Each structure stands twice: as structure tokens, then as C-alpha cells.
PDB file of C-alpha atoms in Angstrom:
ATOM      1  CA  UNK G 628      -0.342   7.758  43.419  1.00 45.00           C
ATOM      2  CA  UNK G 629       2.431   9.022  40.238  1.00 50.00           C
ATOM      3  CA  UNK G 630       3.431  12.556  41.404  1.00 59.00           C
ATOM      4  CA  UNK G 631       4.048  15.101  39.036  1.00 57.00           C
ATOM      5  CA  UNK G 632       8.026  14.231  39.132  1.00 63.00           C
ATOM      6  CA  UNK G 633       7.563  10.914  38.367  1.00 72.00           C
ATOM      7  CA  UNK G 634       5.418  11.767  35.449  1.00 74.00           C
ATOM      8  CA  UNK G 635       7.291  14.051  33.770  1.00 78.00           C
ATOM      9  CA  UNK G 636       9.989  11.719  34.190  1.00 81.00           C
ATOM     10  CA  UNK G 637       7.745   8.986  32.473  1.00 82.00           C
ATOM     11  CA  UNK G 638       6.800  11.492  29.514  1.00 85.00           C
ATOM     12  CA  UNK G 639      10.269  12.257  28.782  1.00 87.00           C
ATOM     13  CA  UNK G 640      12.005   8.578  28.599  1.00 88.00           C
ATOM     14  CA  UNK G 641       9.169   8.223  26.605  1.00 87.00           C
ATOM     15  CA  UNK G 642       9.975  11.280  24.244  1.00 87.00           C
ATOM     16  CA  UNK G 643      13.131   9.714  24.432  1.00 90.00           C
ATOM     17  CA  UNK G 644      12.540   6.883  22.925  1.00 92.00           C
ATOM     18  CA  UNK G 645      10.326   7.507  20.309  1.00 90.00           C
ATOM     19  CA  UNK G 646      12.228  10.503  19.195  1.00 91.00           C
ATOM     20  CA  UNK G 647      15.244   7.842  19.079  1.00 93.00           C
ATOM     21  CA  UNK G 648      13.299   5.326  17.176  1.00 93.00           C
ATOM     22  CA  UNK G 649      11.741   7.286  14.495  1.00 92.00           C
ATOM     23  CA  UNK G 650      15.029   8.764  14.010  1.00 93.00           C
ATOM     24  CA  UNK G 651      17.147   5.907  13.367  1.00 93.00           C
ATOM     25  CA  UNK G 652      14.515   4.184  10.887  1.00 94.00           C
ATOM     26  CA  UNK G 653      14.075   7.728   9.338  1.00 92.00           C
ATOM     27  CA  UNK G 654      17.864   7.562   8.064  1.00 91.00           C
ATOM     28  CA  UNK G 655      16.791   4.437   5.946  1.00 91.00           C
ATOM     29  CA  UNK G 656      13.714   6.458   4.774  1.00 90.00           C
ATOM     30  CA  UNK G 657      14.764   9.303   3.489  1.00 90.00           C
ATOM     31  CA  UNK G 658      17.760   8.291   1.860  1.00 88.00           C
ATOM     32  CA  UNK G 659      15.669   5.726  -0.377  1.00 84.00           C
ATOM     33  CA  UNK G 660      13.123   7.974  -0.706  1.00 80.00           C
ATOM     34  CA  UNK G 661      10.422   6.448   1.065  1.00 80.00           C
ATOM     35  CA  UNK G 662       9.121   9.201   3.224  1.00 78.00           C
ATOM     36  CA  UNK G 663       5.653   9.092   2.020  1.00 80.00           C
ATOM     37  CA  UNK G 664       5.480   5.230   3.179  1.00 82.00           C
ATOM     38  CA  UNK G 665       5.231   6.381   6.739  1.00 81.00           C
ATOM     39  CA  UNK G 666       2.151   8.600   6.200  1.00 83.00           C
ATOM     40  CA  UNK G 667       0.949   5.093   4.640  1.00 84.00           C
ATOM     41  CA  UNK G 668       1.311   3.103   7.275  1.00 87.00           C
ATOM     42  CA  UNK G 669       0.226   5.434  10.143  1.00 87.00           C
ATOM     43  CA  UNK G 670      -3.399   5.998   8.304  1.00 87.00           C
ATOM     44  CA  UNK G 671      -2.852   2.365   8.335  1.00 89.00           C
ATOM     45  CA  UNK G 672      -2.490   1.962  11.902  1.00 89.00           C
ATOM     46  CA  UNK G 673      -4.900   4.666  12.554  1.00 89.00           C
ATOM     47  CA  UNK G 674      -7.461   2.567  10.391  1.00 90.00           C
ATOM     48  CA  UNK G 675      -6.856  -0.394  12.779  1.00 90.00           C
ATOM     49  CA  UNK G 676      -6.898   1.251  15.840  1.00 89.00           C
ATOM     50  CA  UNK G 677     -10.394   2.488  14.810  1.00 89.00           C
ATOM     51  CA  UNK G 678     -11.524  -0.811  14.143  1.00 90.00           C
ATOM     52  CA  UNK G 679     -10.046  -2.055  17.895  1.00 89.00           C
ATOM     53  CA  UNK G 680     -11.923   0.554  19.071  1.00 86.00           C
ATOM     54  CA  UNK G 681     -15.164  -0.218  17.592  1.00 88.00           C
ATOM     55  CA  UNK G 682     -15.486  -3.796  17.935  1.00 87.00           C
ATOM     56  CA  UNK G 683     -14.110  -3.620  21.676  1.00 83.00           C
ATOM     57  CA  UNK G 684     -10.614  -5.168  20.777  1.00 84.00           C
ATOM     58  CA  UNK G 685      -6.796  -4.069  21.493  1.00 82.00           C
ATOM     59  CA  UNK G 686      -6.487  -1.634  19.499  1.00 82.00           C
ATOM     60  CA  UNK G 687      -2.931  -1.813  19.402  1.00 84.00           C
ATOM     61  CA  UNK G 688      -3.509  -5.086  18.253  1.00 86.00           C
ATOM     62  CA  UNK G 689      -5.289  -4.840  15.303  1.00 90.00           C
ATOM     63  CA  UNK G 690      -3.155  -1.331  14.578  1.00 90.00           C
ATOM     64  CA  UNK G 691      -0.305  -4.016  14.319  1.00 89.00           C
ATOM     65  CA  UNK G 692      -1.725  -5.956  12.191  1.00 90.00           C
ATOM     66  CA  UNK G 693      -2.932  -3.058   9.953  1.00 90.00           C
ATOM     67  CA  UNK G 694       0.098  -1.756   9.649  1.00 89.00           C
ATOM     68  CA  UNK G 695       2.293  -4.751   8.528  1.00 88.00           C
ATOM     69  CA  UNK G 696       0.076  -6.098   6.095  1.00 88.00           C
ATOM     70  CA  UNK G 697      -0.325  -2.536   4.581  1.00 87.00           C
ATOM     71  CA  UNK G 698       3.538  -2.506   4.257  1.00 82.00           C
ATOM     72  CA  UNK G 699       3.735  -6.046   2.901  1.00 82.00           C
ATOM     73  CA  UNK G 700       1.049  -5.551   0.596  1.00 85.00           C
ATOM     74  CA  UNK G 701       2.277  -2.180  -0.778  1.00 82.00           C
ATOM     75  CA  UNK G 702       5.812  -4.069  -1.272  1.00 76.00           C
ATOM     76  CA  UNK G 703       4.307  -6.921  -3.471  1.00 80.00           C
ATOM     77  CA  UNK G 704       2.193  -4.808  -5.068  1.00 83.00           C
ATOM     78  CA  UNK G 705       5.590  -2.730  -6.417  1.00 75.00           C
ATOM     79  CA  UNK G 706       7.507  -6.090  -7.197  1.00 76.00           C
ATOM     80  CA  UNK G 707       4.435  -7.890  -9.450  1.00 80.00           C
ATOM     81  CA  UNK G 708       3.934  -4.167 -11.380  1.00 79.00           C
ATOM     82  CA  UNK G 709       5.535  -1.405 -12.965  1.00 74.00           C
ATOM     83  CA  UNK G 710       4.005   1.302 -10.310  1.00 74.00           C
ATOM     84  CA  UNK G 711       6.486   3.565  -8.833  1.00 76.00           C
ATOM     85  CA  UNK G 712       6.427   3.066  -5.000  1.00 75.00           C
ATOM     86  CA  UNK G 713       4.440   6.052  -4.087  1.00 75.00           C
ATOM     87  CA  UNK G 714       1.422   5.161  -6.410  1.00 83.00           C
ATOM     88  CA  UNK G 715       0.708   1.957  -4.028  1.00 83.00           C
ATOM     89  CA  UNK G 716       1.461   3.808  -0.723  1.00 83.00           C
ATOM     90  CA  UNK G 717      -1.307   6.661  -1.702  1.00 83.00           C
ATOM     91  CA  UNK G 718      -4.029   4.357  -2.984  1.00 86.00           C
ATOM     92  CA  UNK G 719      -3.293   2.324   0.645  1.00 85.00           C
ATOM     93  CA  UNK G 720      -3.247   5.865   2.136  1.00 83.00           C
ATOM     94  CA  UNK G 721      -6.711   6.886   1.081  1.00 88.00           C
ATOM     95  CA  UNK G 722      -8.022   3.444   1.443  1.00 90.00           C
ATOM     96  CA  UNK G 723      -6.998   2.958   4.786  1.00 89.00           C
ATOM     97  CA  UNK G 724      -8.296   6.569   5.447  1.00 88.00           C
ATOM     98  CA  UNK G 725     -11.691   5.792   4.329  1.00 92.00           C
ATOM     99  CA  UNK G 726     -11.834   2.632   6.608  1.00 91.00           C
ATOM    100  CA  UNK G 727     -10.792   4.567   9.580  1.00 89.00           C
ATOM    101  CA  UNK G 728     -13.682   7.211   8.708  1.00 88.00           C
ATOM    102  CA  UNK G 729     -16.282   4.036   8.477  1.00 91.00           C
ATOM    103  CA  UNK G 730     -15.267   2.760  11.327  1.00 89.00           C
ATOM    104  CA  UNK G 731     -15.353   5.903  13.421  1.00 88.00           C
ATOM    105  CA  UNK G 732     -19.001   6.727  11.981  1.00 87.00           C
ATOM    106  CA  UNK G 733     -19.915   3.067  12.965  1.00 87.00           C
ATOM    107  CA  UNK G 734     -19.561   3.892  16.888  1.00 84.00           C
ATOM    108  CA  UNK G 735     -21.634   5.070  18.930  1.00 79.00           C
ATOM    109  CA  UNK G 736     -21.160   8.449  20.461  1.00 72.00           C
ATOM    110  CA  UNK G 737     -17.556  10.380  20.091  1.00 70.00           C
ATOM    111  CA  UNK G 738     -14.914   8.896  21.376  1.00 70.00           C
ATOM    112  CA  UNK G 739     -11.963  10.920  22.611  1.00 73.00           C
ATOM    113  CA  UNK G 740      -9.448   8.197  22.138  1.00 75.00           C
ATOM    114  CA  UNK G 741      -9.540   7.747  18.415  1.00 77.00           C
ATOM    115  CA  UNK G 742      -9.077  11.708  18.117  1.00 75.00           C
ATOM    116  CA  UNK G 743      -5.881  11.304  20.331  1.00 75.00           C
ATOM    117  CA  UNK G 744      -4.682   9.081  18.196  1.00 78.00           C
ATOM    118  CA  UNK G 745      -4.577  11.543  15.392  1.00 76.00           C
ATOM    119  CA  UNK G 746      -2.980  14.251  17.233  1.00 73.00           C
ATOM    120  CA  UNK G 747      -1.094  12.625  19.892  1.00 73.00           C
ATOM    121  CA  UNK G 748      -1.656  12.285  23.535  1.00 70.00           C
ATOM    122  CA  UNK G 749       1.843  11.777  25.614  1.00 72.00           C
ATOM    123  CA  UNK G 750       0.419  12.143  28.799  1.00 69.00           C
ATOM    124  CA  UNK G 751      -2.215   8.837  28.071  1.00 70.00           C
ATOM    125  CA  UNK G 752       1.005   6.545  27.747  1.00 74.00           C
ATOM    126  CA  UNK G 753       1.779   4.276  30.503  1.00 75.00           C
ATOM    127  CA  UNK G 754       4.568   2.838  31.958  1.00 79.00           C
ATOM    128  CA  UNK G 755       3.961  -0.660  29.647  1.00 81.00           C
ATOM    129  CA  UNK G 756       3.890   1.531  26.823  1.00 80.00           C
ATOM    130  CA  UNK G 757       7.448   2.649  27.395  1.00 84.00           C
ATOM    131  CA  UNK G 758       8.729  -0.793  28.277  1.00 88.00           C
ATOM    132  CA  UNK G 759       7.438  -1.953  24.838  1.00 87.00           C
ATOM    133  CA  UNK G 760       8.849   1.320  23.243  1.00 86.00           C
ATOM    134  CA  UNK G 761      12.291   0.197  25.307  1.00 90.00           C
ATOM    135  CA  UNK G 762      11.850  -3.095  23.843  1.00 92.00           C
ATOM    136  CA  UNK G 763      11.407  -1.946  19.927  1.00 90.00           C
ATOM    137  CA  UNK G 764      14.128   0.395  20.216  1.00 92.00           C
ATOM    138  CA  UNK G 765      16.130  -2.123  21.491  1.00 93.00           C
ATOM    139  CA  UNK G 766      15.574  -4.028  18.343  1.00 93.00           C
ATOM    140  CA  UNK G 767      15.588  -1.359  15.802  1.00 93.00           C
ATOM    141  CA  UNK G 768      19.397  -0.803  17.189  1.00 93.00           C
ATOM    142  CA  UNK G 769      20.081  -4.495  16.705  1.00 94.00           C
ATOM    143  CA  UNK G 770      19.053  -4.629  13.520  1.00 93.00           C
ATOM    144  CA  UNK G 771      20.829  -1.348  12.499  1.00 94.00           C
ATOM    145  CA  UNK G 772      24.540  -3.643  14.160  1.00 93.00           C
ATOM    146  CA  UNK G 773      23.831  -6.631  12.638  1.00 92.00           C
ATOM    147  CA  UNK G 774      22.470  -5.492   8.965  1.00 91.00           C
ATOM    148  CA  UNK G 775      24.717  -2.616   9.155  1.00 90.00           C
ATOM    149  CA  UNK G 776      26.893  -3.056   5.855  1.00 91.00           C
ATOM    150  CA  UNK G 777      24.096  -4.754   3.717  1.00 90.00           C
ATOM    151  CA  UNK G 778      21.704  -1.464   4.755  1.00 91.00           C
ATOM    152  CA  UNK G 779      24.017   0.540   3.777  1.00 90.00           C
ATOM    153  CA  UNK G 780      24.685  -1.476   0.328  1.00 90.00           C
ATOM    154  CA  UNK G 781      20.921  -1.332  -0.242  1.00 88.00           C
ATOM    155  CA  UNK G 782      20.678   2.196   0.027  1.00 88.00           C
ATOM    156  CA  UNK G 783      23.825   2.754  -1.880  1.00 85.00           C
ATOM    157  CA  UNK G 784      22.495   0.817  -4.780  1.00 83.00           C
ATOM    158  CA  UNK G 785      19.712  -1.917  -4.283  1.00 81.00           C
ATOM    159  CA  UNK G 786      20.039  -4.101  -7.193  1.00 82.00           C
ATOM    160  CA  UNK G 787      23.928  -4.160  -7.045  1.00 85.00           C
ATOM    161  CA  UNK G 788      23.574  -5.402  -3.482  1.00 84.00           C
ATOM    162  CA  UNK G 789      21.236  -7.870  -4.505  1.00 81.00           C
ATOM    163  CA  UNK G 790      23.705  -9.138  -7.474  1.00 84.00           C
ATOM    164  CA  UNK G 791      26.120  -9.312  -4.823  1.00 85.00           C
ATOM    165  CA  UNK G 792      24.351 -11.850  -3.274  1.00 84.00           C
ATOM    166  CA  UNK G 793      22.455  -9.672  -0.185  1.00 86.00           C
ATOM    167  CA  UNK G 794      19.086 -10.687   0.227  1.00 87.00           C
ATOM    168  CA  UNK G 795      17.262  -7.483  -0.412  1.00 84.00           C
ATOM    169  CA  UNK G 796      13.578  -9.109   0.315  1.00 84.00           C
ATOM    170  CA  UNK G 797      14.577 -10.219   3.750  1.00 87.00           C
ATOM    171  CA  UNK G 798      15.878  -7.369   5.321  1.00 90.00           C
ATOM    172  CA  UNK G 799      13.463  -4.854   3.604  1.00 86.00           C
ATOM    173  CA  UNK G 800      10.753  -6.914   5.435  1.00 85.00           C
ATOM    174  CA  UNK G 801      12.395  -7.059   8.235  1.00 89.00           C
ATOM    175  CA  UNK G 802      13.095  -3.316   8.506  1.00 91.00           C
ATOM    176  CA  UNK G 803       9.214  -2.904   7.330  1.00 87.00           C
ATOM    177  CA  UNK G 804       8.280  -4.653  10.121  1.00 89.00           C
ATOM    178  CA  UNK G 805      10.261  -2.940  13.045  1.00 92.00           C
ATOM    179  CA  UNK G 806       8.594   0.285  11.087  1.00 91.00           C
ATOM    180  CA  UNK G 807       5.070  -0.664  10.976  1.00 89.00           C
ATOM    181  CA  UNK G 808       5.464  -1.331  15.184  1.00 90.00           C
ATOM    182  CA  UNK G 809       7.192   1.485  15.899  1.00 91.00           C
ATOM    183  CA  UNK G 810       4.905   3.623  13.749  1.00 89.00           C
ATOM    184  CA  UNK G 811       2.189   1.723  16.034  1.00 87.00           C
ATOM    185  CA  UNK G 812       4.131   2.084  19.004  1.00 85.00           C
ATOM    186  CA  UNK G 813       4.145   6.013  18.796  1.00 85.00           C
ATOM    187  CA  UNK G 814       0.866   6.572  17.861  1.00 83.00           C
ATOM    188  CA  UNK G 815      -0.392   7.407  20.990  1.00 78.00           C
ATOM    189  CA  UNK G 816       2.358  10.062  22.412  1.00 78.00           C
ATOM    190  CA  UNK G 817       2.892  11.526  18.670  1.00 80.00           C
ATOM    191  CA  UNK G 818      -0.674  10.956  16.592  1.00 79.00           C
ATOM    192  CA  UNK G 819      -1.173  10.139  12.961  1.00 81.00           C
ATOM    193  CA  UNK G 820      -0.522  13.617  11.759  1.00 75.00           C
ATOM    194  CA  UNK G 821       2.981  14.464  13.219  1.00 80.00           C
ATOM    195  CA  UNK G 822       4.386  11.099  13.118  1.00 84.00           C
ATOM    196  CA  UNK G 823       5.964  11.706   9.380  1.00 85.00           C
ATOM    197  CA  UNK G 824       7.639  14.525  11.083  1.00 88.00           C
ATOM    198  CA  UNK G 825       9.344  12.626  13.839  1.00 89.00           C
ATOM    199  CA  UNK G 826      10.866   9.844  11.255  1.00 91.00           C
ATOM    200  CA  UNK G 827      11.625  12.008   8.569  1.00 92.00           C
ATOM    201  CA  UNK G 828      12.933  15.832  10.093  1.00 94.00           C
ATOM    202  CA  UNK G 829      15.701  14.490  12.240  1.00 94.00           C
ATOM    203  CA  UNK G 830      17.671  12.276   9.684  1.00 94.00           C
ATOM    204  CA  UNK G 831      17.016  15.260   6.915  1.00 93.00           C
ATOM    205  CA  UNK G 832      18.518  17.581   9.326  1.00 94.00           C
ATOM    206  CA  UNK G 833      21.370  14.955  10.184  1.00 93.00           C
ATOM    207  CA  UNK G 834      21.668  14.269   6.380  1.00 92.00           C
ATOM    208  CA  UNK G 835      23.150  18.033   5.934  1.00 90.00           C
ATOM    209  CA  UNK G 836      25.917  18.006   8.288  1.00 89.00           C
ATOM    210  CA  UNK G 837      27.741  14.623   6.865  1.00 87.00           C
ATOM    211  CA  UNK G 838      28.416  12.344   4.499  1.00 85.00           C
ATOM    212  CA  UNK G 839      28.673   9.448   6.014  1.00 89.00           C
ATOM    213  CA  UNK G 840      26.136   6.936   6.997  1.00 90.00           C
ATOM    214  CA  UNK G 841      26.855   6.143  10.138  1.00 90.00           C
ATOM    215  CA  UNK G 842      27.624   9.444  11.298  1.00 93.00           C
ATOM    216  CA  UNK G 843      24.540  10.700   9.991  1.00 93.00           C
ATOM    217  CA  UNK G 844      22.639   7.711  12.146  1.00 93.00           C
ATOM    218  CA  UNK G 845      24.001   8.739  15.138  1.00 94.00           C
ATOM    219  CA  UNK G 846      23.207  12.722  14.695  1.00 95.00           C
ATOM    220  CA  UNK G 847      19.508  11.761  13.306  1.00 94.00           C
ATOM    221  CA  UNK G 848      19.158   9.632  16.861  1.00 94.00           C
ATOM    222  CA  UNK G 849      20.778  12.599  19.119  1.00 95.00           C
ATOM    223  CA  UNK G 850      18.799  15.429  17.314  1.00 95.00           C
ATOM    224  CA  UNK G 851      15.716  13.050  17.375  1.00 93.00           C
ATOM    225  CA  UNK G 852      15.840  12.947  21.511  1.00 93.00           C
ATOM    226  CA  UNK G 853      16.943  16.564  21.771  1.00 93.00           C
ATOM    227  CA  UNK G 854      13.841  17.507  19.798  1.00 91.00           C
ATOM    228  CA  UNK G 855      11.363  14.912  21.692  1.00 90.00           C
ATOM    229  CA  UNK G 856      12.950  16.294  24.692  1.00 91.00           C
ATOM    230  CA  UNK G 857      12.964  19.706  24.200  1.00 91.00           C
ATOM    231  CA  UNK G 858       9.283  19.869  22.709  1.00 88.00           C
ATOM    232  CA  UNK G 859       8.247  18.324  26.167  1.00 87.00           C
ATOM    233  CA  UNK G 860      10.105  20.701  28.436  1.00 88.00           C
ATOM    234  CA  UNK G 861       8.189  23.478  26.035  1.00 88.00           C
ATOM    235  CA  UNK G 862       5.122  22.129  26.179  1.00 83.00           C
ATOM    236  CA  UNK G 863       5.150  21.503  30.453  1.00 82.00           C
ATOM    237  CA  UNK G 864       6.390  25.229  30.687  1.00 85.00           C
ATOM    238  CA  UNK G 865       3.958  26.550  28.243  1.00 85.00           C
ATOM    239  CA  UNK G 866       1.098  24.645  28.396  1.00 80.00           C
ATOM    240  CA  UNK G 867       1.012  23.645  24.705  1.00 77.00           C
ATOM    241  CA  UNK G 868       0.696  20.359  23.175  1.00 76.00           C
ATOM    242  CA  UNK G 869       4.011  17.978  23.654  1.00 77.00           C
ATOM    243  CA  UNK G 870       3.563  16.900  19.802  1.00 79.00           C
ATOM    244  CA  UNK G 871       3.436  20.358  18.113  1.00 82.00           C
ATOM    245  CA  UNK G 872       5.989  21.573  20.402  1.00 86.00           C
ATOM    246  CA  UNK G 873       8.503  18.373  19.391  1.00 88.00           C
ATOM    247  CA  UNK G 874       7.737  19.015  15.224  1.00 89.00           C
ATOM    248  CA  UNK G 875       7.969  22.868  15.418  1.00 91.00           C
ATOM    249  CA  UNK G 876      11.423  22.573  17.585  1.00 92.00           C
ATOM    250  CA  UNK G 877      12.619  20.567  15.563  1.00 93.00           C
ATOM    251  CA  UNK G 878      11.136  21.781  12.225  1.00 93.00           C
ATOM    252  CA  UNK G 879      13.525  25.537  13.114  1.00 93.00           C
ATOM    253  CA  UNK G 880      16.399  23.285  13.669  1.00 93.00           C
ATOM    254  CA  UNK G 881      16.237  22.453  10.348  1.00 94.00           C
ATOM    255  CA  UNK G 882      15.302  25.259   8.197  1.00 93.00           C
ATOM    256  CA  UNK G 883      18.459  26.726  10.851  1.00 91.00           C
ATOM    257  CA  UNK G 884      20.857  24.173   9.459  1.00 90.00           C
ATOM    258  CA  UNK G 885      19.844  24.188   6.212  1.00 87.00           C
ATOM    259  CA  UNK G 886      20.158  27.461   5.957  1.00 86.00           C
ATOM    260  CA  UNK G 887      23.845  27.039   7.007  1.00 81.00           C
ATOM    261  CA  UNK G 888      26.493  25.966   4.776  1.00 71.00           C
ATOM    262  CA  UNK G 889      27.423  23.118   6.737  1.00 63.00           C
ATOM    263  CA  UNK G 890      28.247  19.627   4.505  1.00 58.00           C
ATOM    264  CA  UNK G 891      31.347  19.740   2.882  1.00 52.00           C
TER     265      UNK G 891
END
């Protein structure tokens, strides 16, 4: 039998994680710009989930699956047109939105865990769930060491990096893919609705106290956990939901800093 110790304790290396995660692939996000692409792929893994749900399949499975093809599709679709990025991402948006409604009207009855899914439900993730969250983070960091300088030449200036013989395709996949799972992988603790806020509010609060790249990484990742943290500990004493609690802490920490002349 899990006492309430060892729960708590589950819910916040959990937090931990996933406030971690989000916050080191945010940095990439919003400093190309690309913040609606997360909404995008969480409707898209919201969309699968449904479907897992109503045909009696993983749904983590077929959220996967959902999620990388939206990503890979909404990439191609930019390279073989003249589209700006976010016209693809909110056609995929609202057509992965009205799948996931389909689906849910398809099933039989009301099912709680396709509502948790949009609002989060931290207290419904398991121990595998945070090995597998261990595991992506794990990989995320890897990629962030290895790819370091050509990330940072992509952001810098894409097309320069890819004259310079980089190759752009392969590591924006790559990092699409790690994104699409860990979008998938916090579903359940964060929901559909306040994911955006966990990828893209700690590296914009990072993003006003430096200059640098890597500095602004690490401050994204440490304000990422303090917020995931934080919003739990608030939520146990209070008795509020863990994933409002995370986005509104973190939200005040930065209107605080940005408030705040702070970058130099």
C-alpha cells in the first residue's frame, strides 16, 4: 500500500521532471518562435489519446504516434510551400481538435480519463510514468550536449548554419521528436491546456535575465522545477489543482521579472 509520503514524493520527482523537460525544449521554442507548435502538437496528442481510448488501445501509443506525424507533417508542409509556420500548425490545431471531439462523441458514456487529459491529473501518474519521463529527460539533455553548438547556430541564424554545412533537417526532426514525446509524456500530470505554459513561461522568464544561451538553458530548467515544485507543495497545502497551481506560480514569476530591469 503507497502511503501518503511516498506519494507525494512520487508527484514531485514527477513535477520535477516534466517541469525540467518542458523547460529545456522551451529555450529552443521560443527563441525561434515556435511557441504555437506546442499547442499543435498537444491537440495532437490529445486527438490520439482519444482515439486509444475509444477503440480500447494504449493511448499513449497512438498519442505518440499522433503527435510525431503532426510535427513531421506540419514541417514538410512549410518546406514544399510558401506558408509561414504558424498557418500549418493552426489548420493541424483545429483539425486535430475536431478528431478528438469525434472521437470523444463516438464513446459510449463519459469518460473521466479523456477530460484529465485536458486539464491534467498528477496524482493518476504512476511510477512507470516517471521512469519513462526519467528516460526522455535523459535524452532531451543528451541531445542538448551533443547538438549543443549546431542548436545554437540554428537558432542564431538557420540558413547560415545550413550553408555552413549543419544539417538543419536532421536535428530539427530529431528535436521534433523528443518534443512530440515529451509533450505526450506530460499529458497526463499537466493536460492539453496548460502544457504551452510549462514549455514556453520558464525559458521566457529565463530569456530576461541573460544573454547567453546556455545560461539561459540552465535558468529555464531550474525555474522550470522550482515552479513544478512549488505549484505541487501549493496545491497539497491548499487543496487546489497541481496544474493551475504550477502555471499561475510560475506565470507571477514572470510578470515579477519582467517587470524588473534585469538583462543588461
Amino acid at each position: 500500500m503507497m502511503t501518503m509520503d511516498n506519494l507525494l514524493l512520487r508527484i514531485l520527482i514527477e513535477g520535477a521532471i516534466v517541469g525540467a523537460m518542458c523547460s529545456l525544449l522551451g529555450g529552443i521554442i521560443i527563441l525561434r518562435g515556435m511557441s504555437f507548435i506546442s499547442v499543435g502538437i498537444a491537440h495532437s496528442a490529445f486527438a490520439g489519446a482519444a482515439l486509444g481510448y475509444l477503440l480500447g488501445f494504449h493511448p499513449f501509443g497512438l498519442a505518440l504516434v499522433f503527435s510525431i506525424a503532426s510535427s513531421i507533417l506540419v514541417g514538410s508542409i512549410v518546406k514544399s510551400t510558401s506558408l509561414r509556420i504558424d498557418t500549418p500548425i493552426g489548420i493541424m490545431f483545429s483539425f486535430t481538435m475536431a478528431l478528438a471531439i469525434l472521437f470523444i462523441s463516438l464513446m459510449k458514456g463519459y469518460d473521466t480519463r479523456v477530460m484529465g487529459l485536458l486539464f491534467g491529473d498528477i496524482l493518476g501518474v504512476g511510477w512507470e510514468d516517471t521512469i519513462a519521463g526519467g528516460i526522455i529527460l535523459t535524452i532531451t539533455v543528451g541531445f542538448f550536449l551533443y547538438f549543443y553548438k549546431e542548436i545554437a547556430s540554428i537558432i542564431f541564424n538557420e540558413e547560415l548554419a545550413d550553408a555552413s554545412g549543419i544539417h538543419v533537417p536532421l536535428i530539427n526532426n530529431i528535436f521534433l521528436v523528443i518534443l512530440a514525446t515529451a509533450i505526450v509524456l506530460s499529458l497526463k500530470a499537466v493536460g492539453v491546456i496548460l502544457l504551452t505554459a510549462q514549455l514556453v513561461i520558464p525559458p521566457a522568464t529565463a530569456y530576461q535575465l541573460t544573454h547567453r544561451f546556455s545560461v539561459m538553458l540552465i535558468l529555464s530548467c531550474i525555474i522550470g522545477v522550482l515552479g513544478a515544485v512549488g505549484g505541487i507543495i501549493i496545491s497539497t497545502l491548499w487543496n487546489i489543482p497541481s496544474g493551475g497551481s504550477i502555471v499561475l506560480l510560475l506565470s507571477i514569476l514572470f510578470f515579477i521579472i519582467s517587470l524588473i530591469p534585469t538583462k543588461k
